[in-house]
mmCIF file of C-alpha atoms in Angstrom:
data_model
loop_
_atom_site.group_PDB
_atom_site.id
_atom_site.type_symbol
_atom_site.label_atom_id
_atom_site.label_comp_id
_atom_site.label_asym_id
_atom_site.label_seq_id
_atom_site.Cartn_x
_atom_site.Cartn_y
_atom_site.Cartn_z
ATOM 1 C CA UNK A 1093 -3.474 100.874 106.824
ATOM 2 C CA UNK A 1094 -7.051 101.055 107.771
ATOM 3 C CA UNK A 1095 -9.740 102.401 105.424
ATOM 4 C CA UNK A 1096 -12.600 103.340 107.884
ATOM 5 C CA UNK A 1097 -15.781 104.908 106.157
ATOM 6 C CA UNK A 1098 -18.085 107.455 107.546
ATOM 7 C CA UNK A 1099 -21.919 107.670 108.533
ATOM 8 C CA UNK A 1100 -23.627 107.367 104.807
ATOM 9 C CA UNK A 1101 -27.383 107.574 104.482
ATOM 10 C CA UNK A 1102 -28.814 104.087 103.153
ATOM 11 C CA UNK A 1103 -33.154 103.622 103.167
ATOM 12 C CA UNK A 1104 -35.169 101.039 103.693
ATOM 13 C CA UNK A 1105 -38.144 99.756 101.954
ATOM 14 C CA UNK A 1106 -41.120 97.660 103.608
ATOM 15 C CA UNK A 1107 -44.382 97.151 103.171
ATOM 16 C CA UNK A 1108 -45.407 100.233 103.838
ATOM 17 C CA UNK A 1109 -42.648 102.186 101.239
ATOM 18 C CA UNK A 1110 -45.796 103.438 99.444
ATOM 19 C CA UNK A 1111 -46.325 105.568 102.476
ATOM 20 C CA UNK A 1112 -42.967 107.499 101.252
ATOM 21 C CA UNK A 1113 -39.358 107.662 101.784
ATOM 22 C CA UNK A 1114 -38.238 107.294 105.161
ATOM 23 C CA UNK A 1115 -35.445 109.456 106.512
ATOM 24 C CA UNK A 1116 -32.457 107.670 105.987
ATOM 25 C CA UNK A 1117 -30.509 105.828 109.020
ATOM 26 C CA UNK A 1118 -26.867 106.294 109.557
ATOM 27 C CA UNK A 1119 -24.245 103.012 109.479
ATOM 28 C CA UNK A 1120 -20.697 103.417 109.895
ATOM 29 C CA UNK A 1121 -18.354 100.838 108.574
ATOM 30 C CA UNK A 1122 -14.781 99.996 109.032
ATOM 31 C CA UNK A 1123 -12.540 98.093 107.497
ATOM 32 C CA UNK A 1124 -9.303 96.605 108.164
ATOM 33 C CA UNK A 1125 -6.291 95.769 105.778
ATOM 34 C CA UNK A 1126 -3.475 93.696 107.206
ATOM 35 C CA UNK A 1127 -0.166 94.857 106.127
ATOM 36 C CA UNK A 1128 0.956 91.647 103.904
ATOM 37 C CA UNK A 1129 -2.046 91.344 101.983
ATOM 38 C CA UNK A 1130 -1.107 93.462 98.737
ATOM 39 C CA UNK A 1131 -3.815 92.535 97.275
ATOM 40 C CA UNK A 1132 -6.779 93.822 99.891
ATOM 41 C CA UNK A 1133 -4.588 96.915 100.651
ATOM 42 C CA UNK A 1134 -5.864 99.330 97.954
ATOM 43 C CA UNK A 1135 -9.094 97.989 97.787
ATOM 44 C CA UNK A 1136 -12.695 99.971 98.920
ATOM 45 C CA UNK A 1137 -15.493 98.783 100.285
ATOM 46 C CA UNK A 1138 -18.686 99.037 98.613
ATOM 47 C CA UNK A 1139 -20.659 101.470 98.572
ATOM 48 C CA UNK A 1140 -18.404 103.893 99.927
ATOM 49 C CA UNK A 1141 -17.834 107.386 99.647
ATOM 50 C CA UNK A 1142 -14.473 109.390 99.364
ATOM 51 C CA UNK A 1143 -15.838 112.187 100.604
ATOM 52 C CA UNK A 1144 -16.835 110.557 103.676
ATOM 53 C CA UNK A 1145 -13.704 108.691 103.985
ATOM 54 C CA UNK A 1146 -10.657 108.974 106.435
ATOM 55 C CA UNK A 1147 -7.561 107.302 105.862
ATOM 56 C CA UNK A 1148 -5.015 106.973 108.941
ATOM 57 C CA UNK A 1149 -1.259 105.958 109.296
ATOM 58 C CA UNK A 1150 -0.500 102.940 111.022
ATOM 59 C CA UNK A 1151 1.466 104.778 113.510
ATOM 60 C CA UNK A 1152 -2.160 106.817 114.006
ATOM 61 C CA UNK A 1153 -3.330 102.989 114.235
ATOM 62 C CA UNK A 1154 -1.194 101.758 116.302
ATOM 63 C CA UNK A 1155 -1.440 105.459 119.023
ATOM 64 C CA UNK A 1156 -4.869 104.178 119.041
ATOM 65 C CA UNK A 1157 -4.351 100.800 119.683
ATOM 66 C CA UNK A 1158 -1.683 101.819 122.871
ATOM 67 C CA UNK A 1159 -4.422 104.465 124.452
ATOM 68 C CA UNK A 1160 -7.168 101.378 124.516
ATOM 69 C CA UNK A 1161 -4.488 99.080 125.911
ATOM 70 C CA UNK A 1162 -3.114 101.422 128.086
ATOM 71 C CA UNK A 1163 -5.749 100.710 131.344
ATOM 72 C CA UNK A 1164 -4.790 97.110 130.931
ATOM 73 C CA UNK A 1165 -0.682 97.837 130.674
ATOM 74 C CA UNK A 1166 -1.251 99.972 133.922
ATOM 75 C CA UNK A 1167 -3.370 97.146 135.373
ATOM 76 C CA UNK A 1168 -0.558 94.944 135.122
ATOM 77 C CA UNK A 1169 1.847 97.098 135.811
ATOM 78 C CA UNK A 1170 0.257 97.919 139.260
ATOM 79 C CA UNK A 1171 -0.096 94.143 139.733
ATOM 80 C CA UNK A 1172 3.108 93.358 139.237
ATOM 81 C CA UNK A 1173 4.941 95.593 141.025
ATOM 82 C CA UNK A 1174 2.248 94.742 144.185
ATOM 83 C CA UNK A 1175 3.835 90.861 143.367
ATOM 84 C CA UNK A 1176 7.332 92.246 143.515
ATOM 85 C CA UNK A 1177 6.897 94.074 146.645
ATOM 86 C CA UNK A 1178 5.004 90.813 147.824
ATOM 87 C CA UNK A 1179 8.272 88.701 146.628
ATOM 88 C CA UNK A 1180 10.649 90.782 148.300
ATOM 89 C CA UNK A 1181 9.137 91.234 151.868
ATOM 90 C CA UNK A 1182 8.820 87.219 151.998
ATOM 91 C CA UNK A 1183 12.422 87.011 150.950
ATOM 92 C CA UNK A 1184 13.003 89.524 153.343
ATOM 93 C CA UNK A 1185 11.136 87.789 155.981
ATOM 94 C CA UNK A 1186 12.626 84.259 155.115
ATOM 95 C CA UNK A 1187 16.249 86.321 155.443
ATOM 96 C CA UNK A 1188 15.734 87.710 158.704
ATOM 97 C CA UNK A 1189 13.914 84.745 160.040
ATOM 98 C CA UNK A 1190 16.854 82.781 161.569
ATOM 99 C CA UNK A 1191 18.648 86.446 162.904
ATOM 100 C CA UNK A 1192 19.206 85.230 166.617
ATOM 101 C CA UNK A 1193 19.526 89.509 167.328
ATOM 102 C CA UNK A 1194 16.323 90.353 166.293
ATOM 103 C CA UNK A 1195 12.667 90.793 168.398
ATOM 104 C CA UNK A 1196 10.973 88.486 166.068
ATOM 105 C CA UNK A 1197 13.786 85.966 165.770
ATOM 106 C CA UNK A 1198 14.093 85.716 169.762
ATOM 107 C CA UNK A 1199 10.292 85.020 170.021
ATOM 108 C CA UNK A 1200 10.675 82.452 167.661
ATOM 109 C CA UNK A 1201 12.975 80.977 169.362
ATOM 110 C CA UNK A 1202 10.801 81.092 172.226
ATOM 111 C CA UNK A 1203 7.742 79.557 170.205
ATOM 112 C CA UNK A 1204 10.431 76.902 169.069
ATOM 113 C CA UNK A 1205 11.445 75.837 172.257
ATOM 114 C CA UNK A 1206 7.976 75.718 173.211
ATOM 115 C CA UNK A 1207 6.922 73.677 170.436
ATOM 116 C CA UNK A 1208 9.876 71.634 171.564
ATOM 117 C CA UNK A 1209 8.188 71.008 175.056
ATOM 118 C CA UNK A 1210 4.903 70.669 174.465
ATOM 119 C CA UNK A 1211 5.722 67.763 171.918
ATOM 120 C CA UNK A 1212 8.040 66.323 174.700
ATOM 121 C CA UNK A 1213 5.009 66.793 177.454
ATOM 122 C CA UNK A 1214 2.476 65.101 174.590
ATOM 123 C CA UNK A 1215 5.291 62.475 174.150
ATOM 124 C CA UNK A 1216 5.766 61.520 177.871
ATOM 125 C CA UNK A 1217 1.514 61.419 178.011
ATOM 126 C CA UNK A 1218 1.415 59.352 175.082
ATOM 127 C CA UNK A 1219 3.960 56.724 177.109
ATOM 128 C CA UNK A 1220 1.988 57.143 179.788
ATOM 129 C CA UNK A 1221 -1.605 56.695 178.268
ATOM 130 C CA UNK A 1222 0.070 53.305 176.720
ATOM 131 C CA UNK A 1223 0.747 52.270 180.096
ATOM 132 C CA UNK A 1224 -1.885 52.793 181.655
ATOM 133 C CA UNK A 1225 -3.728 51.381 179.267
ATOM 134 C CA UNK A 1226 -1.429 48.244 179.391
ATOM 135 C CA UNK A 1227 -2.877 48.563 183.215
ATOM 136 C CA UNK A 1228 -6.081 48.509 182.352
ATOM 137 C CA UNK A 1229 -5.846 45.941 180.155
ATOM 138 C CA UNK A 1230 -4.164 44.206 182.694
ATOM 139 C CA UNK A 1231 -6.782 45.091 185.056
ATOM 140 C CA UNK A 1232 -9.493 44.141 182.687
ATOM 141 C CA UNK A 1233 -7.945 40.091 181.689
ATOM 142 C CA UNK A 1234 -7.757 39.856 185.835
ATOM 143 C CA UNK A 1235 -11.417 41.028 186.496
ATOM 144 C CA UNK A 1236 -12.164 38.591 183.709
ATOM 145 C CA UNK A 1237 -10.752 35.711 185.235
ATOM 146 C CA UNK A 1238 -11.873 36.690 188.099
ATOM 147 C CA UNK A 1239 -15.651 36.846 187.001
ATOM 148 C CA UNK A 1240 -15.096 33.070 185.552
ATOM 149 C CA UNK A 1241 -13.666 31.807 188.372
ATOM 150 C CA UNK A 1242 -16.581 33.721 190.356
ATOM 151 C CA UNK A 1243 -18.863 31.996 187.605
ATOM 152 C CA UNK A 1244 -17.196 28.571 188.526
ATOM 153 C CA UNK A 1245 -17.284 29.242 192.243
ATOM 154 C CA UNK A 1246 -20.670 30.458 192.423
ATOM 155 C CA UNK A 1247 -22.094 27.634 194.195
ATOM 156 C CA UNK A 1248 -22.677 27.983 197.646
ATOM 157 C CA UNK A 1249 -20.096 24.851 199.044
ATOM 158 C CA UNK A 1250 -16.999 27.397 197.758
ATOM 159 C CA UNK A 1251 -18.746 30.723 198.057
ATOM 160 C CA UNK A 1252 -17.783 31.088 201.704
ATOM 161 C CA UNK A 1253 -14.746 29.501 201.290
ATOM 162 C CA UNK A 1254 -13.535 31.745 198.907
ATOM 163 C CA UNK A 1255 -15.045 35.041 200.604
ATOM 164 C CA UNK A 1256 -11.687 35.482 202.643
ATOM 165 C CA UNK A 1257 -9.671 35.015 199.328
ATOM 166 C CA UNK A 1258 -11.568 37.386 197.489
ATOM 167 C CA UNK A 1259 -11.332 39.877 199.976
ATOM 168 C CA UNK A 1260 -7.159 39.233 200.542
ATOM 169 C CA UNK A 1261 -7.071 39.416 196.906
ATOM 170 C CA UNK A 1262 -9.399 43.099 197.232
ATOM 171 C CA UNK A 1263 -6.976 44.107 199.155
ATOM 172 C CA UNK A 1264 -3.966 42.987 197.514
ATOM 173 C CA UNK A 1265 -5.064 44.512 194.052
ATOM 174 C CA UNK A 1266 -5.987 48.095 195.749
ATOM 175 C CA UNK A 1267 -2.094 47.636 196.840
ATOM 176 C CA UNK A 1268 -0.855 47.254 193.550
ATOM 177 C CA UNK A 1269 -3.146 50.255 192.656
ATOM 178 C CA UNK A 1270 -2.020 52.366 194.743
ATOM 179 C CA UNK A 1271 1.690 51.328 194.374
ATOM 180 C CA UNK A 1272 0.979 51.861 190.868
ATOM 181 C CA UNK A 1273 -0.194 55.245 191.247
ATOM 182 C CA UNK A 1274 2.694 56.499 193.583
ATOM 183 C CA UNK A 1275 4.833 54.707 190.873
ATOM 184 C CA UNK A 1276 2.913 57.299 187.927
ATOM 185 C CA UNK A 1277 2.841 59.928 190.119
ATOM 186 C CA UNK A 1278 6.784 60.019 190.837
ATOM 187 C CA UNK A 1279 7.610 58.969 187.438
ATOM 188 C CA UNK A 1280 5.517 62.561 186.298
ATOM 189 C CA UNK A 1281 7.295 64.110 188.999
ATOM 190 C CA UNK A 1282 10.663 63.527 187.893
ATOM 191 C CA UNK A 1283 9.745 64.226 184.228
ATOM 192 C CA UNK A 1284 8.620 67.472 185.497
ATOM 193 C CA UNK A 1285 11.282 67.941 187.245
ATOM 194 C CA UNK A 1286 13.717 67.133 184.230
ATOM 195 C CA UNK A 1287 11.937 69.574 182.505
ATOM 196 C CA UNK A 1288 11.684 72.266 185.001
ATOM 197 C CA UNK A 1289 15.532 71.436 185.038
ATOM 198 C CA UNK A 1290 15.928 71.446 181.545
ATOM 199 C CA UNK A 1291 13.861 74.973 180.744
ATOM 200 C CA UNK A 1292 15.843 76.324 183.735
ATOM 201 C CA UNK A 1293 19.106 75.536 182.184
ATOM 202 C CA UNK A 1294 18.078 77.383 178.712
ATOM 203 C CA UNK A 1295 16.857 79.959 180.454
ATOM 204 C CA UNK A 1296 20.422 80.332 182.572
ATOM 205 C CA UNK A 1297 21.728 79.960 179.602
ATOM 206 C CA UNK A 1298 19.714 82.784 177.483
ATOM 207 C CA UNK A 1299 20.319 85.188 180.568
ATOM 208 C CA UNK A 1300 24.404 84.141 180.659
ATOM 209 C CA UNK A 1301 24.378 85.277 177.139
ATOM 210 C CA UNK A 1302 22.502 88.212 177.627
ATOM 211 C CA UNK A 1303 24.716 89.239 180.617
ATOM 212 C CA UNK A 1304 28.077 88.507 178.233
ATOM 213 C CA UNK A 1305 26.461 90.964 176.125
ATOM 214 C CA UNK A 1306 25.947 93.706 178.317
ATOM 215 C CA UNK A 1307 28.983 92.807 180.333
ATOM 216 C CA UNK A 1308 30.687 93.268 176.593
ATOM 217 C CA UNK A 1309 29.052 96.672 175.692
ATOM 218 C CA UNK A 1310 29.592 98.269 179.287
ATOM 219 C CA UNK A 1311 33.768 97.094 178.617
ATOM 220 C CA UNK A 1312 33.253 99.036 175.230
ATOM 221 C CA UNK A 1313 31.898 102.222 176.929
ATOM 222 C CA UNK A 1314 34.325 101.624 179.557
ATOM 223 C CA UNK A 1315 37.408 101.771 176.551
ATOM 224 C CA UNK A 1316 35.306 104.429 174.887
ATOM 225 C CA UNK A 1317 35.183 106.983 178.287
ATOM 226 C CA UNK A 1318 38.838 105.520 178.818
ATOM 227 C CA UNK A 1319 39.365 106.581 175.622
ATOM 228 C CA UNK A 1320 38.206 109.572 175.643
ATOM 229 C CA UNK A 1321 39.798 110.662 178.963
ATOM 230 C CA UNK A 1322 43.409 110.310 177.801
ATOM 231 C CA UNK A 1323 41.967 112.349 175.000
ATOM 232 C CA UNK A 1324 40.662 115.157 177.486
ATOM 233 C CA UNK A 1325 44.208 114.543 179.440
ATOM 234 C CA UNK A 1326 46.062 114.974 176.806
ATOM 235 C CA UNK A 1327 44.085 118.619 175.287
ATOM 236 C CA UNK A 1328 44.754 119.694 179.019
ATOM 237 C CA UNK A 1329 48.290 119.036 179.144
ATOM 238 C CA UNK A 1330 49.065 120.227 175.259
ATOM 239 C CA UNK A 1331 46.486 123.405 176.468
ATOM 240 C CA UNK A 1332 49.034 123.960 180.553
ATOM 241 C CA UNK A 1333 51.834 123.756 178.270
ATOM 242 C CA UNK A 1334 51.041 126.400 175.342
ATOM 243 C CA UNK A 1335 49.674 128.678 178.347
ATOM 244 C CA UNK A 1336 53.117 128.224 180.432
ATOM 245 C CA UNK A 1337 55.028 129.144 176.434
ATOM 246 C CA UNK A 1338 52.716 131.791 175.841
ATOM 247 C CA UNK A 1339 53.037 132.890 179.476
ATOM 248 C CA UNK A 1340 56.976 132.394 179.044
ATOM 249 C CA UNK A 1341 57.050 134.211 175.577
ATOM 250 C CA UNK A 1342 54.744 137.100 177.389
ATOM 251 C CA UNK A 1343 57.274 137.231 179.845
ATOM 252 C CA UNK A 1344 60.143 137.677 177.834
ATOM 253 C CA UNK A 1345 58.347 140.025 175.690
ATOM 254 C CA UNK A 1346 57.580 142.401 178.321
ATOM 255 C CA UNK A 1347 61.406 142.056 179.588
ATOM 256 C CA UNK A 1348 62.566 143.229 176.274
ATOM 257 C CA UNK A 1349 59.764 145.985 176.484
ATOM 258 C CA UNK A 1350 61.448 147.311 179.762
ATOM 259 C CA UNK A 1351 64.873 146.441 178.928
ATOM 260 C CA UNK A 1352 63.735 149.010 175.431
ATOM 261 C CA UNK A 1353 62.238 151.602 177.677
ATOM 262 C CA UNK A 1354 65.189 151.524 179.647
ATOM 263 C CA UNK A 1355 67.454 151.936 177.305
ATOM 264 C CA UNK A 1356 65.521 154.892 175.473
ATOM 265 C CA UNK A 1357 65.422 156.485 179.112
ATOM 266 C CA UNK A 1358 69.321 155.920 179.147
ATOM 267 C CA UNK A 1359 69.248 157.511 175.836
ATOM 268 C CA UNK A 1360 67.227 160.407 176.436
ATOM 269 C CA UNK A 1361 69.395 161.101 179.601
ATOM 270 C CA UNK A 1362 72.360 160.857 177.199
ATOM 271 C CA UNK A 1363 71.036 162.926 174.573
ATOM 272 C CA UNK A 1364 69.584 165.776 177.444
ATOM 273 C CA UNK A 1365 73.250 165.579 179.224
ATOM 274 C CA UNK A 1366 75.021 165.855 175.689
ATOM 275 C CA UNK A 1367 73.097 169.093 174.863
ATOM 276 C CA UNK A 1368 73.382 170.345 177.791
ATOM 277 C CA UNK A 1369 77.479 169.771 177.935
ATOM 278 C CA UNK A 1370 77.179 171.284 174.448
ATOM 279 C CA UNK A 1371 75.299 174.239 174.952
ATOM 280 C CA UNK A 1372 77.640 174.849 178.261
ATOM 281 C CA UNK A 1373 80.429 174.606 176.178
ATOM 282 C CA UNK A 1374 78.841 176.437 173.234
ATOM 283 C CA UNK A 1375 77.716 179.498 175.698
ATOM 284 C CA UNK A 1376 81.839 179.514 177.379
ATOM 285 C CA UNK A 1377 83.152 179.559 173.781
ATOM 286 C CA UNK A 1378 81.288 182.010 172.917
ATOM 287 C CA UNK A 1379 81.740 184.130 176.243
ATOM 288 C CA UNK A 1380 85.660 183.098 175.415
ATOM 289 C CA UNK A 1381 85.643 185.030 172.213
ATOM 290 C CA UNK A 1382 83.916 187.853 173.479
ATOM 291 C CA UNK A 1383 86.560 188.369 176.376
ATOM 292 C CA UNK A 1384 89.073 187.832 173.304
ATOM 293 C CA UNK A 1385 87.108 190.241 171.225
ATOM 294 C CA UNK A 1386 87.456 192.999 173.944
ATOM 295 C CA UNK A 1387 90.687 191.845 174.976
ATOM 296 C CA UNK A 1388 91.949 192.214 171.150
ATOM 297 C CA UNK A 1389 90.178 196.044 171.236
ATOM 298 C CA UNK A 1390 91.368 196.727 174.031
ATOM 299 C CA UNK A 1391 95.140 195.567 172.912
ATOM 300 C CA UNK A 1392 94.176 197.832 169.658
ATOM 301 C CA UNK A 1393 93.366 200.825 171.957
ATOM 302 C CA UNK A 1394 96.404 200.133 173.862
ATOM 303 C CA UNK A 1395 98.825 199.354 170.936
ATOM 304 C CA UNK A 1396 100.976 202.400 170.617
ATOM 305 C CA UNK A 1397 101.217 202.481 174.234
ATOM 306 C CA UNK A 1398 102.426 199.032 175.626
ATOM 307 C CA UNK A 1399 104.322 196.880 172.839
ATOM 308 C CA UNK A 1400 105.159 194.446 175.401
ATOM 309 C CA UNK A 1401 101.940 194.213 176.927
ATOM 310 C CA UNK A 1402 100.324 193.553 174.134
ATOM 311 C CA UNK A 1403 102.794 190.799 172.613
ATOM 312 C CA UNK A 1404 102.516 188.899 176.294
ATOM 313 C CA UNK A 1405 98.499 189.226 175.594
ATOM 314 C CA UNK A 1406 98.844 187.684 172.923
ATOM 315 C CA UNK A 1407 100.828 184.725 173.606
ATOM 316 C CA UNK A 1408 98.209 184.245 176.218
ATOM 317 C CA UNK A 1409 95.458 184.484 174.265
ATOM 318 C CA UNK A 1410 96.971 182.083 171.785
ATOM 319 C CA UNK A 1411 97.363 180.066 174.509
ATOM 320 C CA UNK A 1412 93.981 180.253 175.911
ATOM 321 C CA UNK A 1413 92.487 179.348 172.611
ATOM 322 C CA UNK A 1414 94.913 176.354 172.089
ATOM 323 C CA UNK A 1415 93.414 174.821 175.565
ATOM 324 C CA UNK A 1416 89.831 175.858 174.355
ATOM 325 C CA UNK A 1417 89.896 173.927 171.335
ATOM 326 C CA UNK A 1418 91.117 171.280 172.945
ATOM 327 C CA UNK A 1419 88.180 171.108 175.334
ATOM 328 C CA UNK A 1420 85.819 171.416 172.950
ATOM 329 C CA UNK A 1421 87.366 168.778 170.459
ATOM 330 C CA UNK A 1422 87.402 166.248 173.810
#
């Protein structure tokens, strides 16, 4: 709990206090209580007025406390994710470093193999520097004894004598120095060309590896278009055959549509005869009964005066109607 006082009016007297009072000048004063000291926790400062007094939680404290830190946490916060994001594209880096499929990984490679000959070249100099320098030295001990034997044979007496000498051995020694050279000369020659051979054969190599590759992908598209092909083949031949069944079905479909039309034509023939017999046969019947009608009136009109005639015309009309209802029942 903190006990925090407000601005209170306090004087002050000098020298010159017989002047008057002064207006007054405003302190503030806080004070803090730590939680375990029971003793200091009710206790208020001097001086102090309750009426100018505000008293705070410590969760009110402690709000306060997080909004003043709160820069700072964001502070480190932003610095350490900016280390994270540091730590994981080195990782990342260090990961994809040694990927022999990668741009960056190839040129490393390159730089590697580079490296590899220029400390090889710087190697084969170094040899070379040593032996020359051995040369020299060489070189250098001879023109030494040389000079002392010069020295010694300076007089006159052995000066001529030794002209000849000195100018076989001249001669001799720009021999050996030009032997040597040729010697140097091939021996950088072949190093070269072991190197030449050597860079060639990586480079053969890096190119035969390459070509595998694309040699690989182009059998993969090959098998892919392959693929799809028999794929295409196949759709045609599953598409020709549901044509030729739904040509074949079509077919017999429009066989049963005649073969149906047919028959109704068949049946409305039937149907057109039928009535026709019927209303034939329905007209003669009725023509049949009105001969027997007038046949029967006339038999009345004639009864008293021909018995006979009458009973024959009436066997025959029996008869007739006997073979009429037989053609009209068939």
């Amino acid at each position: 709990m903190v006990i925090k006082t407000l601005p209170i009016p306090t004087t002050k007297t000098n020298g010159n206090n017989q002047l008057g009072p002064k207006k007054p000048s405003l302190l503030s004063q806080s004070v803090s209580c730590p939680p375990d000291d029971r003793s200091e926790q009710h206790r208020l400062p001097d001086a102090a007025d309750l009426r100018r007094m505000c008293i705070i939680t410590k969760s009110d404290l402690n709000r306060i406390y997080d909004n003043l830190d709160r820069r700072q946490r964001d502070k480190d916060a932003v610095r350490q994710e900016l280390e994270r994001k540091k730590e994981m594209a080195e990782r990342s880096a260090q990961i994809t470093k040694q990927w022999p499929n990668t741009i960056i990984g190839a040129r490393e490679r390159k730089l590697e193999l580079k490296k590899i000959r220029d400390q090889e070249e710087e190697e084969r100099k170094k040899v070379l520097d040593l032996e020359e320098e051995k040369l020299a030295a060489e070189r250098r001990r001879e023109q030494i004894e040389k000079a002392k034997q010069l020295q010694y044979y300076e007089t006159d007496r052995v000066r001529t004598f030794h002209s000849a000498l000195l100018l076989t051995e001249v001669l001799k020694e720009r021999d050996l120095q030009i032997e040597m050279k040729k010697r140097i000369e091939q021996m950088r020659q072949a190093d070269e060309n072991e190197e030449c051979q050597r860079y060639q054969e990586a480079q053969n190599e890096f190119y035969k590896t390459e070509q595998e590759k694309i040699e690989n992908k182009a059998k993969d598209r090959a098998n892919l278009a392959k693929y799809h092909l028999a794929q295409m083949d196949q759709r045609k031949t599953q598409h020709i055959q549901e044509k030729h069944k739904d040509q074949q079905e079509g077919d017999e479909y429009r066989r049963l549509a005649e073969q149906y039309a047919l028959e109704q034509l068949e049946l409305e023939h039937f149907k057109k005869v039928t009535q026709k017999d019927t209303k034939n046969m329905y007209d003669k019947v009725l023509d049949d009964k009105q001969k027997i009608k007038q046949m029967e009136q006339q038999i009345d009109e004639e009864e008293d005066d021909e018995l006979r005639v009458y009973a024959e015309a009436k066997k025959k009309i029996a008869r007739l109607r006997r073979e009429k209802e037989l053609q009209a029942h068939q």
